[in-house]
mmCIF file of C-alpha atoms in Angstrom:
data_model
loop_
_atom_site.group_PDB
_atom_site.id
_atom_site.type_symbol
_atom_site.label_atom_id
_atom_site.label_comp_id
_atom_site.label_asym_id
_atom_site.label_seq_id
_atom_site.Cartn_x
_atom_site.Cartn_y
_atom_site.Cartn_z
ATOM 1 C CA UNK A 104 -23.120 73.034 58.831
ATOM 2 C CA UNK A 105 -20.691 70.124 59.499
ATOM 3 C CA UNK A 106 -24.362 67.927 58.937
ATOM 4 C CA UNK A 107 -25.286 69.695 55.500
ATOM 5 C CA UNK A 108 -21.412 68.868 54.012
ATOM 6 C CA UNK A 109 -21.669 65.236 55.215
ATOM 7 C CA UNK A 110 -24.752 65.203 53.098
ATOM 8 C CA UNK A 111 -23.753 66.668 50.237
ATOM 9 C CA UNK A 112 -21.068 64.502 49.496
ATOM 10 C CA UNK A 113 -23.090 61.061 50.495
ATOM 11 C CA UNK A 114 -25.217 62.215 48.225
ATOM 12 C CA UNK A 115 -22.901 62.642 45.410
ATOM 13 C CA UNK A 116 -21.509 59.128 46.008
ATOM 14 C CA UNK A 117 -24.917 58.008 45.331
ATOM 15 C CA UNK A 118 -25.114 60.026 42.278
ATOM 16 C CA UNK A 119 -22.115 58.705 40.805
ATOM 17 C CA UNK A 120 -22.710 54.569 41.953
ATOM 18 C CA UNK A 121 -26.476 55.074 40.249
ATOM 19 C CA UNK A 122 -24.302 56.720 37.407
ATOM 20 C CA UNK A 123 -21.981 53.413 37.077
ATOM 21 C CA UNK A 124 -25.140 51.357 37.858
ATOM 22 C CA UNK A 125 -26.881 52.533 34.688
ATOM 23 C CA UNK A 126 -24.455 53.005 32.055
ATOM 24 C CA UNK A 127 -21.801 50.422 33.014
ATOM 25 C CA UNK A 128 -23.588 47.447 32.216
ATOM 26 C CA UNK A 129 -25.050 48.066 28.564
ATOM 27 C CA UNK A 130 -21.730 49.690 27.446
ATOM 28 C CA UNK A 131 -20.257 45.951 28.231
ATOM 29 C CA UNK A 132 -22.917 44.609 26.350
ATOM 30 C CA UNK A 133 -22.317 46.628 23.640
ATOM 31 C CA UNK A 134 -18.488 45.853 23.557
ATOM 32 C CA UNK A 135 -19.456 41.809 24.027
ATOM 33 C CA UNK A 136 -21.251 42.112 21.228
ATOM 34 C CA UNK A 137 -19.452 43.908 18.938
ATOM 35 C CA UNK A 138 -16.330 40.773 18.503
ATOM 36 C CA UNK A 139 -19.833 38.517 17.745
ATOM 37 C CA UNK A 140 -21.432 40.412 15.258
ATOM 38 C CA UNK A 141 -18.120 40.395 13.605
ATOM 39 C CA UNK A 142 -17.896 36.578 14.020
ATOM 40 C CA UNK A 143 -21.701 36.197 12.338
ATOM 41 C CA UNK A 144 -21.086 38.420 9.453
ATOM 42 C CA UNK A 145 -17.557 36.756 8.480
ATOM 43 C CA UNK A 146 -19.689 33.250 8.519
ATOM 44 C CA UNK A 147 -22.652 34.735 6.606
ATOM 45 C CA UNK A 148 -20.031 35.851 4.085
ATOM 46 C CA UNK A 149 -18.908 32.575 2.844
ATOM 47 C CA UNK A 150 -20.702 30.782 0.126
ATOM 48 C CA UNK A 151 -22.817 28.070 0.928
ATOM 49 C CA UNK A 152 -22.252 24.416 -0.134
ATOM 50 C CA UNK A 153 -19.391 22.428 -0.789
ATOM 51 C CA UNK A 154 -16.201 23.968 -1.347
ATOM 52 C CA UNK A 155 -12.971 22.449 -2.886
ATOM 53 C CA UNK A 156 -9.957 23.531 -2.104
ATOM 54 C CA UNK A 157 -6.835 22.462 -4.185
ATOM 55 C CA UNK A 158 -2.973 22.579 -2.929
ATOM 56 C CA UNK A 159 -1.973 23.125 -6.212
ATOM 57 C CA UNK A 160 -1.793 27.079 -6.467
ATOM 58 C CA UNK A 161 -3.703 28.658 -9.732
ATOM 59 C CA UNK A 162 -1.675 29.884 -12.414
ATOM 60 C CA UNK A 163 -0.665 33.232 -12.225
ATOM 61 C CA UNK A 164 -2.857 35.918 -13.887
ATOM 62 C CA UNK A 165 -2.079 37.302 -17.223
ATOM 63 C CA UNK A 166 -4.139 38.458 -20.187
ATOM 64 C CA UNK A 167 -4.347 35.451 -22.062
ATOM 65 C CA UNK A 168 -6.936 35.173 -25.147
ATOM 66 C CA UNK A 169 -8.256 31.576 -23.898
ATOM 67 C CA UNK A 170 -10.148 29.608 -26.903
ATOM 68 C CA UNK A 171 -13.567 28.197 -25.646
ATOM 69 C CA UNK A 172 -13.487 25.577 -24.209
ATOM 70 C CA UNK A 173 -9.758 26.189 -22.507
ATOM 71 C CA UNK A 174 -9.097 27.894 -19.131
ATOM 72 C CA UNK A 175 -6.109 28.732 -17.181
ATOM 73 C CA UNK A 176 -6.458 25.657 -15.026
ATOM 74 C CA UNK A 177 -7.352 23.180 -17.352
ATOM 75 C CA UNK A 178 -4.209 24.214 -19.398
ATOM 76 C CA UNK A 179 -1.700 24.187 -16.462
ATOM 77 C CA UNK A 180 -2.824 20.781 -15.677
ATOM 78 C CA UNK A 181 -2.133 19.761 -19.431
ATOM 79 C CA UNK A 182 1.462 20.828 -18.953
ATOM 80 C CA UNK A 183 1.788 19.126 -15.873
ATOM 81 C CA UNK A 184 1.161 15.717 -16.147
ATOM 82 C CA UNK A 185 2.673 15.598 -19.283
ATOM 83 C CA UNK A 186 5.488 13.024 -18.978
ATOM 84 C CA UNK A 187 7.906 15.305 -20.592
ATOM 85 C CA UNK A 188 7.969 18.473 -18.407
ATOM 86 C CA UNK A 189 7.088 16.059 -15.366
ATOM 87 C CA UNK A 190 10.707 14.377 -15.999
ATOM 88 C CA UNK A 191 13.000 15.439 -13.378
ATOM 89 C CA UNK A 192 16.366 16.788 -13.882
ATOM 90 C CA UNK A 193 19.292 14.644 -12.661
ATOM 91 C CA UNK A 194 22.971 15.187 -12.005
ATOM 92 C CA UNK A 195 25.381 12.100 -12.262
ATOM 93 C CA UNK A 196 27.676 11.903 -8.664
ATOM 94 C CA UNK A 197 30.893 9.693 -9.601
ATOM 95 C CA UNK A 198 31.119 6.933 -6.707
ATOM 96 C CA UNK A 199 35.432 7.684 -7.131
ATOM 97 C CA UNK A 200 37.581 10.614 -7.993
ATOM 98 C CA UNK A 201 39.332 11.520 -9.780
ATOM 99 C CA UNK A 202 36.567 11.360 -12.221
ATOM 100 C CA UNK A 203 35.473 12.361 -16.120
ATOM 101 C CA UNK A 204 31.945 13.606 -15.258
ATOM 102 C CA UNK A 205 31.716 17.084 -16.336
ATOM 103 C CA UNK A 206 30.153 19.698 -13.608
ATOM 104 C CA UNK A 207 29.998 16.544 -11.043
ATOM 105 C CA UNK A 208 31.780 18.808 -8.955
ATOM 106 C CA UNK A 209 28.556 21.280 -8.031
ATOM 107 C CA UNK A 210 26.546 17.899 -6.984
ATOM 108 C CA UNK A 211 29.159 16.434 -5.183
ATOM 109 C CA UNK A 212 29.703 19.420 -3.165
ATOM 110 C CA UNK A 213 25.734 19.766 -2.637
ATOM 111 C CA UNK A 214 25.812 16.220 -0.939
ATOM 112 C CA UNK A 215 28.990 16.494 0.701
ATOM 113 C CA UNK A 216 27.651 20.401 2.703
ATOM 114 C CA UNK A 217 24.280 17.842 3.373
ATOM 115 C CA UNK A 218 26.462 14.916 4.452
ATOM 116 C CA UNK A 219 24.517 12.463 2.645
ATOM 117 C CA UNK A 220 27.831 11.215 1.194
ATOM 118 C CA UNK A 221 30.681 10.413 2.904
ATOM 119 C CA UNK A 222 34.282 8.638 1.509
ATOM 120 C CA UNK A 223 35.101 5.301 2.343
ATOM 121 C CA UNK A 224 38.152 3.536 3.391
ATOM 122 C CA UNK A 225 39.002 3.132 -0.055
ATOM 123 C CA UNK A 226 38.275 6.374 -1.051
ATOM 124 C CA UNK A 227 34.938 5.735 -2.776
ATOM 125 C CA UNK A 228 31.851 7.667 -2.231
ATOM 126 C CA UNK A 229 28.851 6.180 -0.446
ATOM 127 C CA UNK A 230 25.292 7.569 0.693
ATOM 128 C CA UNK A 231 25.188 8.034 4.675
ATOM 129 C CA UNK A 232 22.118 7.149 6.451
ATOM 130 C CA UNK A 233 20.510 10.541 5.584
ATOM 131 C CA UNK A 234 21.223 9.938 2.178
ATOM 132 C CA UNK A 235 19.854 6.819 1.672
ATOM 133 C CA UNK A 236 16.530 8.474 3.647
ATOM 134 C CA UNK A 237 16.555 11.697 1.773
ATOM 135 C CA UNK A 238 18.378 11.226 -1.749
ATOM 136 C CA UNK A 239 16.825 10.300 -4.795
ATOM 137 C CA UNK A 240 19.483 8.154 -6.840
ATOM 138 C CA UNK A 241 20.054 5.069 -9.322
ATOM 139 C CA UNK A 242 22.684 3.282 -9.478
ATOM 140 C CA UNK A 243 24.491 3.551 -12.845
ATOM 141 C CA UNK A 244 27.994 1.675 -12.011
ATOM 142 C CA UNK A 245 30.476 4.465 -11.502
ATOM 143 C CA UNK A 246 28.184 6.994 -10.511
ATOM 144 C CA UNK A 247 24.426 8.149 -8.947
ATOM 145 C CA UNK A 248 22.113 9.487 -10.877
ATOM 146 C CA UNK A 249 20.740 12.393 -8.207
ATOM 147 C CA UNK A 250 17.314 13.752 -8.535
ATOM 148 C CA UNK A 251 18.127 17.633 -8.107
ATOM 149 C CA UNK A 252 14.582 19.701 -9.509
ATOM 150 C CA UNK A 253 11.198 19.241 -11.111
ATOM 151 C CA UNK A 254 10.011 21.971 -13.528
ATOM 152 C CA UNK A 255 7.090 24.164 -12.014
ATOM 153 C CA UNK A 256 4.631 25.962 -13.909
ATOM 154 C CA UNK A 257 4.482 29.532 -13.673
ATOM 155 C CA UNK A 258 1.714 31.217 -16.257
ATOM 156 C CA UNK A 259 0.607 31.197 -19.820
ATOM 157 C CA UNK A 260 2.358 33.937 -21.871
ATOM 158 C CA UNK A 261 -0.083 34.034 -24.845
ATOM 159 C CA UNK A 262 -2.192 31.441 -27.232
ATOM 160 C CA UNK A 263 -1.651 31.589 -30.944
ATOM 161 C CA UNK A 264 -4.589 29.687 -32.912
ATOM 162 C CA UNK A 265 -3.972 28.704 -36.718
ATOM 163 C CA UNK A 266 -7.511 27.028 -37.129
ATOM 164 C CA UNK A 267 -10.221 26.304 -34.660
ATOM 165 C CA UNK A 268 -9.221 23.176 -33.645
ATOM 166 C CA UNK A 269 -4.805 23.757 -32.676
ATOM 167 C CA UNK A 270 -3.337 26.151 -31.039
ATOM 168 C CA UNK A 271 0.280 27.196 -30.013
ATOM 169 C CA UNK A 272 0.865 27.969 -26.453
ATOM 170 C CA UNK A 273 3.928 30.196 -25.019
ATOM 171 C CA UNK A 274 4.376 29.761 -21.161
ATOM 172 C CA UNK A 275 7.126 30.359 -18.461
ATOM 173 C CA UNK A 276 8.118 27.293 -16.452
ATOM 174 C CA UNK A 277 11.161 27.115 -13.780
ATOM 175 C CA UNK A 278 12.783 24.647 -11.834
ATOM 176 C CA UNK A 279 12.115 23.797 -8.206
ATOM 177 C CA UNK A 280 14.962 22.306 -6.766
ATOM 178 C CA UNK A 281 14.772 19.798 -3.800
ATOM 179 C CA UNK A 282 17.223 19.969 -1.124
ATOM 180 C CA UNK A 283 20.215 18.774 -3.012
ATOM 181 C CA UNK A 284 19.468 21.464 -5.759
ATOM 182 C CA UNK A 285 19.244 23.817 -3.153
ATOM 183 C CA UNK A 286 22.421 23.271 -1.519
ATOM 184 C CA UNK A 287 23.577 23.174 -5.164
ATOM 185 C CA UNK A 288 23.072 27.271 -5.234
ATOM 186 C CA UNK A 289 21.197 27.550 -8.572
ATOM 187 C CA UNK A 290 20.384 30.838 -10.273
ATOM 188 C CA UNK A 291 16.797 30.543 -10.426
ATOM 189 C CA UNK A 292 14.906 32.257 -13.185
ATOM 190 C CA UNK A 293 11.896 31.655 -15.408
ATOM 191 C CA UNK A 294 11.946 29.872 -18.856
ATOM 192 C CA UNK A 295 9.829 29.876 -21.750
ATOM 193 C CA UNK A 296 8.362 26.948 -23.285
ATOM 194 C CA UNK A 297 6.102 25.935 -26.058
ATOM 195 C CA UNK A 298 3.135 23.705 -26.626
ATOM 196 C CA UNK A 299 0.976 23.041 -28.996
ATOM 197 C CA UNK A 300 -2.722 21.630 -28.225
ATOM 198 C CA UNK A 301 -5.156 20.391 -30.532
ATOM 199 C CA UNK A 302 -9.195 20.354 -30.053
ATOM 200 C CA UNK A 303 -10.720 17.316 -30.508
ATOM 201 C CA UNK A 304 -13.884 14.888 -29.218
ATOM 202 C CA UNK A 305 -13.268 15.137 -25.554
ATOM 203 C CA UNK A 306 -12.016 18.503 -25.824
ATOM 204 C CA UNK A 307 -8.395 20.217 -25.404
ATOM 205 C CA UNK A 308 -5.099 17.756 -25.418
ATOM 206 C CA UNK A 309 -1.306 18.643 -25.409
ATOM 207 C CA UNK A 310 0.064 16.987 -28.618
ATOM 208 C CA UNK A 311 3.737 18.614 -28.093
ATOM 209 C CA UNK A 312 5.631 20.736 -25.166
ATOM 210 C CA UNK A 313 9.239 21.698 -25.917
ATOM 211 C CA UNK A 314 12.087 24.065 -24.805
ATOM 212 C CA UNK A 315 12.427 21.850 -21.701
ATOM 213 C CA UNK A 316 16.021 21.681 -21.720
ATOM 214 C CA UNK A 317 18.001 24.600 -19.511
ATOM 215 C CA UNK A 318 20.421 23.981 -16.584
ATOM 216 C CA UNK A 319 19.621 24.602 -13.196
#
């Protein structure tokens, strides 16, 4: 009797090893190869051929009645290169106080928190190290000229055509401030603008862009 139990349960060892023995295996398989089909099908997705890649982000989407020949893109870049809303905006730091610059006092401040100014023995202003590293300025006598934002591009608001070959463009546009007009605590918030681009032998051209001019 004590035989027959000894049996019973080698027996149902075996059963449960030849159990592992069979199933274990492919069920690993299975699991291996689940994490490379996945890998396969995310490469078989993606187009073939040569793909270019730009770090300039696409204009955001809007319903915009585009005239042929004109895309989103194509009119962004317009605006952007364009020397006028390329210009960057400036703020004038006096080298000396007291001084007759109006709102000199926000940039001053903004440099001072950055310590890319510092005062002198004679109580004059000068750019530290970091400043000189950092800091885009010109030297205008009595005072810096401090590079403080470039205008950014945000999205085409809607295209007016009065003929075929010129259209009016309304668009929103905002400043990005570098680290000085950062520190400078600006209320950010879009602006509209206006261009106007004419059609003509090599296709669309900005002839005007205006309402540049807002404070930061």
């Amino acid at each position: 009797m004590g035989d027959s139990g000894i049996l019973k349960v080698v027996l149902f060892v075996l059963c449960i090893l030849l159990v592992v023995l069979l199933f274990m295996p492919r069920d690993c398989a299975k699991q291996a190869a689940r994490p490379l089909a996945a890998l396969q099908k995310a490469k078989g997705d993606k187009p073939k051929g040569l793909q270019i890649e730009s770090s300039t982000p696409p204009p955001a989407s809007q319903r915009v009645n585009y005239p042929a020949g004109l895309d989103a893109e194509h009119l962004q870049y317009m605006i952007e290169v364009d020397t006028r809303f390329a210009a960057p905006l400036t703020a004038l730091c006096p080298k000396q106080e007291p001084n007759e610059i109006y709102g000199s006092e926000r940039v001053v401040n903004a440099l001072r928190s950055l310590r890319y100014i510092e005062k002198q023995a004679d109580g004059t202003w000068a750019l530290t190290q970091d400043g000189l590293l950092h800091v885009t300025a010109a030297d205008e006598g009595a005072a810096w000229r401090i590079e403080v934002a470039r205008r950014q591009f945000v999205r085409a608001q809607k295209i007016a055509c009065a003929t075929d070959d010129q259209c009016e463009v309304g668009f929103l546009w905002q400043w990005q401030p570098n680290d000085v007009g950062t520190a400078m605590k600006p209320q950010l918030a879009p602006h509209q603008g206006l261009a106007t681009i004419t059609n003509g032998p090599t296709g669309w051209v900005l002839s005007d862009v205006r309402r540049l001019d807002a404070d930061l």
